[in-house]
mmCIF file of C-alpha atoms in Angstrom:
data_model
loop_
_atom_site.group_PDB
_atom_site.id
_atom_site.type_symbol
_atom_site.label_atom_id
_atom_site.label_comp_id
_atom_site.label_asym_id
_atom_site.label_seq_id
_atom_site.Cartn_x
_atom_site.Cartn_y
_atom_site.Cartn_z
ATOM 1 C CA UNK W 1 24.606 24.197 20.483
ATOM 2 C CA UNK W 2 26.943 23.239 17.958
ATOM 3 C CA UNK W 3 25.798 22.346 14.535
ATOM 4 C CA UNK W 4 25.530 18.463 13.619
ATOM 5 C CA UNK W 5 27.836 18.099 10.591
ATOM 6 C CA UNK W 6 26.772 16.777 7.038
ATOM 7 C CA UNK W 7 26.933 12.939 7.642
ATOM 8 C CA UNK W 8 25.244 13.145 11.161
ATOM 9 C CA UNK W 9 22.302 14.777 9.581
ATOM 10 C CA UNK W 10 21.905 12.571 6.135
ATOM 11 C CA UNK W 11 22.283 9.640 9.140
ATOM 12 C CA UNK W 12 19.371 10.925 10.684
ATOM 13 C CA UNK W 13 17.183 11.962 8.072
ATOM 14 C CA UNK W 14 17.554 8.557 6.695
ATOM 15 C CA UNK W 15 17.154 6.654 10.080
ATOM 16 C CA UNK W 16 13.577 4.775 10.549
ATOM 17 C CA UNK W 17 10.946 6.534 12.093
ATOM 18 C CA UNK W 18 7.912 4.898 13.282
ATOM 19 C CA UNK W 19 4.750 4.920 12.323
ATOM 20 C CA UNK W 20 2.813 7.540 14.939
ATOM 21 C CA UNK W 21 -0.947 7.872 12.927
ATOM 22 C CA UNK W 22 -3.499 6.804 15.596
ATOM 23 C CA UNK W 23 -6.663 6.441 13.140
ATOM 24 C CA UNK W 24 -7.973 4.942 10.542
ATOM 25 C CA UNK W 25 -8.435 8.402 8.666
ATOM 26 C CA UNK W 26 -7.005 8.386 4.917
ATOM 27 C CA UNK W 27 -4.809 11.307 5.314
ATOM 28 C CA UNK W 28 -3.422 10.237 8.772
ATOM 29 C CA UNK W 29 -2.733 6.695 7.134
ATOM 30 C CA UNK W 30 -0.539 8.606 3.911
ATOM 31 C CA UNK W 31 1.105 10.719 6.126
ATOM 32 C CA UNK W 32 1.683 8.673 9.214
ATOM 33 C CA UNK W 33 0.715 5.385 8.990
ATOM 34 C CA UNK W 34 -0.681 3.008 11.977
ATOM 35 C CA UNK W 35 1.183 3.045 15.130
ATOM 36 C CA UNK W 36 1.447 -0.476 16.713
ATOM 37 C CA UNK W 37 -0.993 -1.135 19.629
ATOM 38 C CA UNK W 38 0.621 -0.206 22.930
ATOM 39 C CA UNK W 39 0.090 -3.405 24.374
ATOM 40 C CA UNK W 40 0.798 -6.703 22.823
ATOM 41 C CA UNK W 41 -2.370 -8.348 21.364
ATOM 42 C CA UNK W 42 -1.361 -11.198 18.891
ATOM 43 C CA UNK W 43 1.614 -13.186 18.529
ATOM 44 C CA UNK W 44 1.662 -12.398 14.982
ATOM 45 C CA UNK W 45 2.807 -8.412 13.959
ATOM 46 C CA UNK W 46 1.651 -7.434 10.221
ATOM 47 C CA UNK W 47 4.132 -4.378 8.826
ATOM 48 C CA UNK W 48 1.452 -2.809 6.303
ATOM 49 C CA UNK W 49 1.440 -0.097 3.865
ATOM 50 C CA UNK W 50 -0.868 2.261 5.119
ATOM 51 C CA UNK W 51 -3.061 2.123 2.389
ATOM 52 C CA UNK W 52 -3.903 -1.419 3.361
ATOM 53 C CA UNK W 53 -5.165 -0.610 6.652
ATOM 54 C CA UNK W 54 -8.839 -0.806 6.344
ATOM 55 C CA UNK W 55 -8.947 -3.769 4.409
ATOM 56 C CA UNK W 56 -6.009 -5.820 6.491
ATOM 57 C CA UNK W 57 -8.394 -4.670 9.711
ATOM 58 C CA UNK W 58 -11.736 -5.953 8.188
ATOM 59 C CA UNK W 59 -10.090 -9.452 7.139
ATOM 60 C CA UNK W 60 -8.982 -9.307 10.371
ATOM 61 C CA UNK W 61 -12.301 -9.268 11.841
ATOM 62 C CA UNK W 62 -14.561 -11.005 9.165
ATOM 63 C CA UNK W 63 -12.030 -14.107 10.309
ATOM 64 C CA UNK W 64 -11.538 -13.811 13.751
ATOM 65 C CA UNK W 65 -7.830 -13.517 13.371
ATOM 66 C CA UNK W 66 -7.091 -12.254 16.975
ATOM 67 C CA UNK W 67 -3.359 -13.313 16.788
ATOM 68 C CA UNK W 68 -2.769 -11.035 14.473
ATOM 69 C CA UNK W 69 -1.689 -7.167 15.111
ATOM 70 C CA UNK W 70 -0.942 -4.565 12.336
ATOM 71 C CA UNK W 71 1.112 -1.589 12.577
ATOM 72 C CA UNK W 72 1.690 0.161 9.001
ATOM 73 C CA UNK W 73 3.712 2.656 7.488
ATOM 74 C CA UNK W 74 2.849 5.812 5.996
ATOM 75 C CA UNK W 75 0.975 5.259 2.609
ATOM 76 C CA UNK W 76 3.054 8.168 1.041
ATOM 77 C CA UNK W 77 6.177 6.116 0.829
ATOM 78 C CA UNK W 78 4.951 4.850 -2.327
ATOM 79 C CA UNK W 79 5.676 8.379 -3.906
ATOM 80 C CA UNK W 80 9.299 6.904 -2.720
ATOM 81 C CA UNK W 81 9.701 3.559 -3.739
ATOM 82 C CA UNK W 82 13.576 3.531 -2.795
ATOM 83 C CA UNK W 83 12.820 4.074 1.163
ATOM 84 C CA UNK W 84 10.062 1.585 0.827
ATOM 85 C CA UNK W 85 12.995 -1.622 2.113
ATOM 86 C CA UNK W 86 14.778 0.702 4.454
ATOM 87 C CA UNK W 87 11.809 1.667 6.551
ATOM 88 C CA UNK W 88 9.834 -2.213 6.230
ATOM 89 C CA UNK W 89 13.613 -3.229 7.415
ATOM 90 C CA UNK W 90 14.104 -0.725 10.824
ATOM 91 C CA UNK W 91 10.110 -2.047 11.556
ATOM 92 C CA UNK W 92 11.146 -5.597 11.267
ATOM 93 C CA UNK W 93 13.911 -4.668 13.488
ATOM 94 C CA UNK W 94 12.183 -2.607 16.277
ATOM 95 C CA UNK W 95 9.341 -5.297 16.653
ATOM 96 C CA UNK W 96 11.005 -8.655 16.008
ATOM 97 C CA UNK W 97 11.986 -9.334 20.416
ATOM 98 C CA UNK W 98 8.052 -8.453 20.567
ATOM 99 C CA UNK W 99 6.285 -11.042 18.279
ATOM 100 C CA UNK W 100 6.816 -14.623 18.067
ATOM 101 C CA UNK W 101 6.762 -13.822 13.781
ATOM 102 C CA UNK W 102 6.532 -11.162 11.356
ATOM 103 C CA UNK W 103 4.883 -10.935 8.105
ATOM 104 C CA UNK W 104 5.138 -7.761 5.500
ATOM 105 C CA UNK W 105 2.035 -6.728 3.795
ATOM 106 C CA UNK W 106 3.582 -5.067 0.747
ATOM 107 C CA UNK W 107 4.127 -6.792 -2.706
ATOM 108 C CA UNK W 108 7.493 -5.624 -4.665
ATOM 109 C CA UNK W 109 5.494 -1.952 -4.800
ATOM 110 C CA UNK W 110 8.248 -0.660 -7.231
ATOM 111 C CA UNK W 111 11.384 -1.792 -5.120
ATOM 112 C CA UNK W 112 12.960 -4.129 -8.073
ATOM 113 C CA UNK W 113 13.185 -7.142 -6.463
ATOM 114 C CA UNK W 114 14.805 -5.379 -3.673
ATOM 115 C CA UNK W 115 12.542 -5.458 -0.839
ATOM 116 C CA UNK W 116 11.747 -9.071 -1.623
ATOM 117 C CA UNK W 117 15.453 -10.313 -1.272
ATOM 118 C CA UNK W 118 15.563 -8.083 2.130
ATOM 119 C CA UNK W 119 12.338 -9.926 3.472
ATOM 120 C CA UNK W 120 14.620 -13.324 2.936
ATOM 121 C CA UNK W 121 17.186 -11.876 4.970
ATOM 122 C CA UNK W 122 15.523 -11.230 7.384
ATOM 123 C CA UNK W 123 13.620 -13.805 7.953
ATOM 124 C CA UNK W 124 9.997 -12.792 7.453
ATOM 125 C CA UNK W 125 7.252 -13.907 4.708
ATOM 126 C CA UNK W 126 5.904 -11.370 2.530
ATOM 127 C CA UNK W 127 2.390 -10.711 0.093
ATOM 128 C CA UNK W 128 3.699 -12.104 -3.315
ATOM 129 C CA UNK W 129 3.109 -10.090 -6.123
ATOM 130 C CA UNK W 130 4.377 -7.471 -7.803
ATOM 131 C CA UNK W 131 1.217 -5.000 -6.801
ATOM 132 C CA UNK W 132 -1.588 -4.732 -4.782
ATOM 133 C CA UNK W 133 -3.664 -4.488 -7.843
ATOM 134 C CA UNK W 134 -2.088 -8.186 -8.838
ATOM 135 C CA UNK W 135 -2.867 -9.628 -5.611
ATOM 136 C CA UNK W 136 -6.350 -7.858 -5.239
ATOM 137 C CA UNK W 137 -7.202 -9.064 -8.711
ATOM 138 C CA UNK W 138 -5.082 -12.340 -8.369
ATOM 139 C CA UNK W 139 -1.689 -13.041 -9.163
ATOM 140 C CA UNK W 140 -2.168 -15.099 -11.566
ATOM 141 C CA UNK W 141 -5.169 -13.223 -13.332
ATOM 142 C CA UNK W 142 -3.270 -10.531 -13.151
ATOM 143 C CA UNK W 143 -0.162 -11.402 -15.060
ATOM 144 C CA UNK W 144 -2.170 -13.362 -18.358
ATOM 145 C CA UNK W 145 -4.251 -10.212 -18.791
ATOM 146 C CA UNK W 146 -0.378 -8.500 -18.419
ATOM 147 C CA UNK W 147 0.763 -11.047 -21.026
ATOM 148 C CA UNK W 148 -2.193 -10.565 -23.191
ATOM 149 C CA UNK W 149 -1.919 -7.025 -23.671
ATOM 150 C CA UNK W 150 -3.516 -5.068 -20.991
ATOM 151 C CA UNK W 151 -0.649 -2.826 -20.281
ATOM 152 C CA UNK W 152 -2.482 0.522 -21.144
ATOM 153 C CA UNK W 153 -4.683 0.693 -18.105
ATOM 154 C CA UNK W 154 -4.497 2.600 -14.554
ATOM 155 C CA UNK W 155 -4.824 1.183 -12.009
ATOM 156 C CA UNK W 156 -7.047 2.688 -8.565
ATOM 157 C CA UNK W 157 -8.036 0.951 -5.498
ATOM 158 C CA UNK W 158 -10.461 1.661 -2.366
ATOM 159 C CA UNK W 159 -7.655 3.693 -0.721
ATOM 160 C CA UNK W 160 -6.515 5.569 -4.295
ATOM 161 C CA UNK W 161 -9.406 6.332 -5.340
ATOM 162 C CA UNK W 162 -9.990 8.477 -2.101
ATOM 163 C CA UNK W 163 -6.791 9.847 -1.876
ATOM 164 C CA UNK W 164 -7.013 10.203 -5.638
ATOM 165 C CA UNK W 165 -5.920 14.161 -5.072
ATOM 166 C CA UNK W 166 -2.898 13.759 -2.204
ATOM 167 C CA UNK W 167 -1.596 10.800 -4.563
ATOM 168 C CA UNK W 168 -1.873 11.818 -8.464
ATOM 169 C CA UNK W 169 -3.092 14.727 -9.004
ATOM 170 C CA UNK W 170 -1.276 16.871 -6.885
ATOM 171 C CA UNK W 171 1.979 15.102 -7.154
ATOM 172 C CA UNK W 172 2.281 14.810 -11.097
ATOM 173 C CA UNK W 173 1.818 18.660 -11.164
ATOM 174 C CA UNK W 174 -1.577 18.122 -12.535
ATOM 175 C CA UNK W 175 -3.585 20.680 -10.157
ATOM 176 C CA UNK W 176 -1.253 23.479 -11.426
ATOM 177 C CA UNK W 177 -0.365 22.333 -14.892
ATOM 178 C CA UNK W 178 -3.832 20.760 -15.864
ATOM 179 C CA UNK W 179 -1.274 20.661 -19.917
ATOM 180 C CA UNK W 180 0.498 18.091 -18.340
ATOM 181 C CA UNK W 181 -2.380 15.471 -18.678
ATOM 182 C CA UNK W 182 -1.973 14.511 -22.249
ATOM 183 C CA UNK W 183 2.091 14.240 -21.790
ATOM 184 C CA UNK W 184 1.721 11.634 -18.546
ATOM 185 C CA UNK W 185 -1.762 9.487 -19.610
ATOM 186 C CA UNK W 186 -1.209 9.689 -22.798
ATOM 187 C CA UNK W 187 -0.316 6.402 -23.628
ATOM 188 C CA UNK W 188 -3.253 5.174 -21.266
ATOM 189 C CA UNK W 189 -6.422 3.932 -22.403
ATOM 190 C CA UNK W 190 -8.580 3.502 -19.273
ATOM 191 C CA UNK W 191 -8.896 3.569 -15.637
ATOM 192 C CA UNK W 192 -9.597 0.639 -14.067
ATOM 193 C CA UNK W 193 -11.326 0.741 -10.153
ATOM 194 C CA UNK W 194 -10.269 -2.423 -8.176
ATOM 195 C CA UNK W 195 -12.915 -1.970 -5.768
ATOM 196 C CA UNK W 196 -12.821 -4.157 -2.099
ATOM 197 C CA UNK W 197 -15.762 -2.879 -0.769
ATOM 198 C CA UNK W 198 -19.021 -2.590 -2.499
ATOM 199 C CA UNK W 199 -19.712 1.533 -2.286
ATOM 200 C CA UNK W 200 -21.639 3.335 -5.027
ATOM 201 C CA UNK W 201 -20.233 6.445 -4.071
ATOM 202 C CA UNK W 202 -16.341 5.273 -4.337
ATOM 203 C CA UNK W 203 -17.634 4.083 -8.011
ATOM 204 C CA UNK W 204 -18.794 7.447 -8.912
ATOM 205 C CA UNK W 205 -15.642 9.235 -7.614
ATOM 206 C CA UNK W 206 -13.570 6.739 -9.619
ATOM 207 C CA UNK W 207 -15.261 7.174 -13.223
ATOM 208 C CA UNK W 208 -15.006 11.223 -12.248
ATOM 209 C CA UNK W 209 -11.010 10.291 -11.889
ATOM 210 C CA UNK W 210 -11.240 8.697 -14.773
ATOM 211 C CA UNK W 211 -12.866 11.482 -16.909
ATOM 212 C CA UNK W 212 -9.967 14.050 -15.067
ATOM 213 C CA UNK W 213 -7.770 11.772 -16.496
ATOM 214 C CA UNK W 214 -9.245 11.470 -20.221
ATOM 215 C CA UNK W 215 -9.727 8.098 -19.696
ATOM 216 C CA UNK W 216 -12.062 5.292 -20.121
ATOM 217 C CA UNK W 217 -13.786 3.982 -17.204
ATOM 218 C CA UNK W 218 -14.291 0.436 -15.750
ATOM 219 C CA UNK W 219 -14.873 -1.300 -13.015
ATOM 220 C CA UNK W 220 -13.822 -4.571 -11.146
ATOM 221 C CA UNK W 221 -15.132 -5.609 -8.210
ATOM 222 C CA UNK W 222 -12.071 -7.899 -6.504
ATOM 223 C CA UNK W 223 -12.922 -7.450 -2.874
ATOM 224 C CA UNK W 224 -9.806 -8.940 -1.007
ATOM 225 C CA UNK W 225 -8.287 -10.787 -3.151
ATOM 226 C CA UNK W 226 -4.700 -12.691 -2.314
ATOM 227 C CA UNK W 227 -4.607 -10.368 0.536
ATOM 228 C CA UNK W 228 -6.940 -12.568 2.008
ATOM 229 C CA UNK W 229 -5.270 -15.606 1.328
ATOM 230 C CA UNK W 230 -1.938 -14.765 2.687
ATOM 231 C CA UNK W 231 -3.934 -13.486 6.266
ATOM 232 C CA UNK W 232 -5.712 -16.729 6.292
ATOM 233 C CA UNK W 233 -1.981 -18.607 5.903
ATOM 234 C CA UNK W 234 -0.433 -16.767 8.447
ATOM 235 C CA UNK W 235 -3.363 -17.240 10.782
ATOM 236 C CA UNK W 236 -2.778 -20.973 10.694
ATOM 237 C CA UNK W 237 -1.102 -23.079 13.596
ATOM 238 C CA UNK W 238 2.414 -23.580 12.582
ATOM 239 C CA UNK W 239 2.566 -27.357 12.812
#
């Protein structure tokens, strides 16, 4: 078999896959997000970030949203901002003949401003925000305590918190070069634990991040947040 040249493979490698993750396991959800359902549900498709799973699926059910179906992609593309618009675009494109609308569940998540203008493009409303921990908190909130000074803190949710390891530590070089700490959080003051569900355990692993992390500890119960607001807007009859 002769060998695909240069271009053909780049092409490839950068082509959208989709999302193949059955479960709602954390490590299936980083590494392979949430597959659509096989058969149509809802008339309305949510394109998640995986690490929004759980709470998109409770909302989901705590509101009877029925019309609503969720596929996500993997959780890890965060560690990859710049593929973030590329792969929400090739799932707008592969499900948009299947739903009667599309909404994507990611705020800007580090894309510039870039996955935002490529949501207007094509067509499809997105979580505003430049976060989740802005929306979880609330936007607004969110951007005085910004404005006030609160730009020292770290940031963990439900989903971080238990993939604290696959996501941080790990990745910053921190389970091999524990030196590293000082030189990366050093300009931190605290960790703060945006938590949606109410889980003494979670809190516990989140102030032991925090003390990995030489930082102060505190936590802020949000539950849902704007995430809930925007489901609840999309779940209403278009007039």
């Amino acid at each position: 078999m002769a060998r695909k040249g240069r271009a053909a493979r780049l092409t490839e490698r950068a082509a959208f896959r989709p999302p193949t993750g059955r479960t709602l396991d954390e490590s299936s959800l980083t590494e392979q997000g949430l597959a659509a359902p096989e058969k149509k549900t809802g008339r309305i498709l949510l394109i998640a970030c995986g690490a929004l799973a759980r709470e998109i699926l409770a909302i989901k059910e705590i509101n009877g949203l029925d019309h609503l179906d969720l596929t996500c992609l993997p959780a890890k593309l965060h560690l990859y901002p710049d593929q973030i618009t590329e792969a929400v675009e090739g799932a707008v494109l592969k499900h948009r003949q299947t739903y009667d609308q599309i909404c994507v569940v990611y705020a800007d998540c580090g894309t510039g401003g870039v996955l935002e203008q490529k949501c207007t493009e094509l067509g499809v409303e997105m979580v505003p925000g430049p976060h989740c921990y802005s929306f979880f908190e609330g936007n607004e909130i969110f951007a005085e305590k910004t404005e006030a000074g609160e730009i020292t803190a770290f940031y963990l949710t439900d989903f971080l918190v238990k993939q604290f390891d696959a996501f941080i530590w790990r990745p910053m070089g921190l389970d091999k070069n524990p030196e590293l700490r000082e030189m990366i959080f050093g300009n931190y003051t605290k960790l703060v634990y945006q938590s949606q569900i109410s889980d003494p355990a979670l809190v516990d692993k989140a102030r032991d991040c925090a003390t990995r992390m030489g930082l102060e500890f505190e936590h802020l119960h949000t539950g849902y947040g704007e995430l809930q607001t925007a489901m609840l807007h999309w779940g209403k009859p278009k007039a």
